[in-house]
Amino acid sequence: MALGQDTAGDFALKVQNYGRMTGVSVALHAIPDAFLVLHTGVGCKYKGANQLMLHDRQRLALHGEGYTEISDIVFVKGSASRIGPYLRSWHAKRRPAYMAVVASTFIEMAGEDIAGEVQKAAATVPCPVDYIRTLGFEGDLYEGYAAVLARVLARAPFRERRPRKGRASVAGFFFHRHEPDVLADVGELDRLLAGLGLKAGPCLLGGEPFARLLDAADSESLVCLPYLSSVPVPVGPEADRYGGRRLVHAGLPVGLSGTAAWLRRVGEGLGVKASVIEAAARRGRGEAGPAVKTLREAARRRLKGRRSVIFADTPLAAGLASFAAEAGLPPILVGLRDESLGGREAFARLLKESGTEPPPDLSVLRNPPLADARRRIRELARDGCLGVLFGSNYEAAQPARAGARIPVVETGFPCVGWHAADPSPSLGFAGAACLAERILHAL
């Protein structure tokens, strides 16, 4: 029986093909004194996490994770008993402040009580330990990352600490490498909060040690970014898990209008005076506006109406689409590189929140097959429609393979071809100026 085209596409390699385990690996990598124990053999499936070795040149990923090294015989006889000794051994070697354990799919399916074994072993090491399920056929990179965020938030002592007035923490930032671009994005979030008259608390995750992350409990407000979207909203008795903290949900502050809209959404949600919000937005536009204006004029002269193509996770794709539109490069194709962050509906909502209307002919693909993405990019490049491409290293290589010299902004995960030597944010008003500069240099 022949499979239909749509059904066959479900089995194709997608533009974002990483599962929950890679997301857990990225999240543990973001916490410098954390350690991940992989209860599995060293198989090809888990080399996806090794993308971090190329993605982050500042901090080696291999120092933050280890295996329990399961053989066929060990698996047949029962492997759960290895968790305790390896957990204790890795703790003795690395002395982490926090540990997480994940297991491979075939081990999960064997029916052993992995969760119970981790709970028992956790009592024998002097740091918090969490078991996070990562079945290979369930969830994507961002769900694994969000699962770690949820565990860290659950350990923060919100109920035990008195919040500090005027202090706000960002929760749900996607911290994927300890390099100047991502570190600068954390700094931009702090700067935006400061512009609203708020003192920034720890960013979760923001590249800080585990104990510092728990200090988010000192904040009276939490600004929740979309990477928390797959974390269940507390209900019933759990609704007060944040100890009465004020929560405000917002997209990513990307571009001039997107960042101004973010300031208004966060500021209004946290009770900041309208005059303070507008002053912060006006000041930021004054600083970054000239760079975006220069790009818009250069694009009009050099690119002559050509459009942008964007491949990124849903929140970042919406932000980049808003930036591209105001830079005179309205998107013609957007590929959403995730399965769990809301799809086309979330993209449209976040784009609307940024104050941007999508072009009527915009095509939005939800985690399409990699072969389809390559074909679409190359067709647009050959037809002379493509002016700028935003994407990971997978998509960034396609224009050159089509024989077209197209400005490329490599961004997101994995990003192995571009590494910033200086602070180079994508978020905030400074991020708009930096994105404009990267495109101008590539024109």
GROMACS .gro file of N, CA, C and O in nm, residues 21 55 61 83 98 127-128 146 161 172 175 185 190 199 259 278 305 317 354 371 383 391 419 430-431 433 437 442:
model
  112
   21MET      N    1   1.537   1.554   2.445
   21MET     CA    2   1.664   1.533   2.511
   21MET      C    3   1.764   1.643   2.476
   21MET      O    4   1.840   1.690   2.561
   55HIS      N    5   2.819   2.475   1.832
   55HIS     CA    6   2.735   2.593   1.849
   55HIS      C    7   2.793   2.691   1.951
   55HIS      O    8   2.782   2.812   1.934
   61ALA      N    9   3.056   2.179   2.598
   61ALA     CA   10   2.940   2.106   2.647
   61ALA      C   11   2.979   1.975   2.715
   61ALA      O   12   2.908   1.928   2.804
   83ILE      N   13   2.198   0.380   3.785
   83ILE     CA   14   2.177   0.524   3.800
   83ILE      C   15   2.241   0.578   3.927
   83ILE      O   16   2.312   0.679   3.924
   98TYR      N   17   2.340   2.132   4.072
   98TYR     CA   18   2.212   2.079   4.028
   98TYR      C   19   2.239   1.969   3.926
   98TYR      O   20   2.332   1.981   3.845
  127CYS      N   21   2.291   1.756   4.632
  127CYS     CA   22   2.241   1.864   4.549
  127CYS      C   23   2.106   1.820   4.493
  127CYS      O   24   2.076   1.700   4.489
  128PRO      N   25   2.023   1.914   4.450
  128PRO     CA   26   1.894   1.877   4.391
  128PRO      C   27   1.913   1.795   4.262
  128PRO      O   28   2.003   1.822   4.183
  146ALA      N   29   1.179   2.370   2.811
  146ALA     CA   30   1.076   2.419   2.902
  146ALA      C   31   1.059   2.329   3.024
  146ALA      O   32   1.027   2.377   3.133
  161ARG      N   33   1.010   3.348   5.051
  161ARG     CA   34   1.080   3.477   5.049
  161ARG      C   35   0.984   3.593   5.027
  161ARG      O   36   0.883   3.580   4.959
  172GLY      N   37   1.178   3.221   3.102
  172GLY     CA   38   1.147   3.165   2.972
  172GLY      C   39   1.235   3.217   2.861
  172GLY      O   40   1.198   3.210   2.744
  175PHE      N   41   1.829   3.049   2.643
  175PHE     CA   42   1.974   3.071   2.652
  175PHE      C   43   2.042   2.947   2.594
  175PHE      O   44   2.039   2.840   2.653
  185ASP      N   45   2.192   3.957   2.469
  185ASP     CA   46   2.046   3.956   2.475
  185ASP      C   47   1.995   3.959   2.618
  185ASP      O   48   1.896   4.027   2.650
  190ASP      N   49   1.762   4.311   3.061
  190ASP     CA   50   1.783   4.388   3.184
  190ASP      C   51   1.770   4.538   3.157
  190ASP      O   52   1.712   4.613   3.236
  199LYS      N   53   1.411   4.704   3.862
  199LYS     CA   54   1.542   4.644   3.883
  199LYS      C   55   1.535   4.499   3.838
  199LYS      O   56   1.449   4.423   3.883
  259THR      N   57   0.995   4.604   1.991
  259THR     CA   58   1.048   4.634   2.124
  259THR      C   59   0.961   4.739   2.193
  259THR      O   60   0.934   4.728   2.314
  278GLU      N   61   0.646   5.537   2.752
  278GLU     CA   62   0.665   5.608   2.626
  278GLU      C   63   0.802   5.675   2.619
  278GLU      O   64   0.863   5.683   2.512
  305GLY      N   65   1.324   4.591  -0.405
  305GLY     CA   66   1.196   4.524  -0.382
  305GLY      C   67   1.205   4.377  -0.347
  305GLY      O   68   1.101   4.311  -0.329
  317ALA      N   69   1.076   3.403   1.500
  317ALA     CA   70   1.031   3.427   1.363
  317ALA      C   71   0.936   3.546   1.357
  317ALA      O   72   0.944   3.630   1.266
  354SER      N   73   0.320   4.283   1.799
  354SER     CA   74   0.434   4.370   1.771
  354SER      C   75   0.394   4.493   1.689
  354SER      O   76   0.477   4.581   1.664
  371ALA      N   77   1.403   1.907   0.300
  371ALA     CA   78   1.413   1.909   0.154
  371ALA      C   79   1.320   2.014   0.093
  371ALA      O   80   1.357   2.082  -0.003
  383ASP      N   81   1.492   3.289  -0.868
  383ASP     CA   82   1.394   3.377  -0.931
  383ASP      C   83   1.423   3.525  -0.905
  383ASP      O   84   1.351   3.611  -0.957
  391GLY      N   85   1.819   3.255   0.925
  391GLY     CA   86   1.799   3.115   0.953
  391GLY      C   87   1.916   3.052   1.024
  391GLY      O   88   2.019   3.116   1.048
  419HIS      N   89   2.986   3.350   1.487
  419HIS     CA   90   3.019   3.364   1.628
  419HIS      C   91   3.066   3.507   1.651
  419HIS      O   92   3.162   3.552   1.587
  430ALA      N   93   1.892   4.788   2.080
  430ALA     CA   94   2.030   4.761   2.040
  430ALA      C   95   2.036   4.642   1.945
  430ALA      O   96   2.119   4.638   1.853
  431GLY      N   97   1.947   4.544   1.964
  431GLY     CA   98   1.942   4.430   1.874
  431GLY      C   99   1.898   4.470   1.735
  431GLY      O  100   1.948   4.417   1.635
  433ALA      N  101   1.955   4.759   1.591
  433ALA     CA  102   2.071   4.824   1.530
  433ALA      C  103   2.175   4.721   1.488
  433ALA      O  104   2.236   4.732   1.380
  437GLU      N  105   2.307   4.633   1.112
  437GLU     CA  106   2.449   4.639   1.079
  437GLU      C  107   2.497   4.510   1.013
  437GLU      O  108   2.574   4.513   0.915
  442ALA      N  109   2.668   4.271   0.487
  442ALA     CA  110   2.658   4.160   0.391
  442ALA      C  111   2.609   4.204   0.253
  442ALA      O  112   2.616   4.128   0.157
   0.00000   0.00000   0.00000
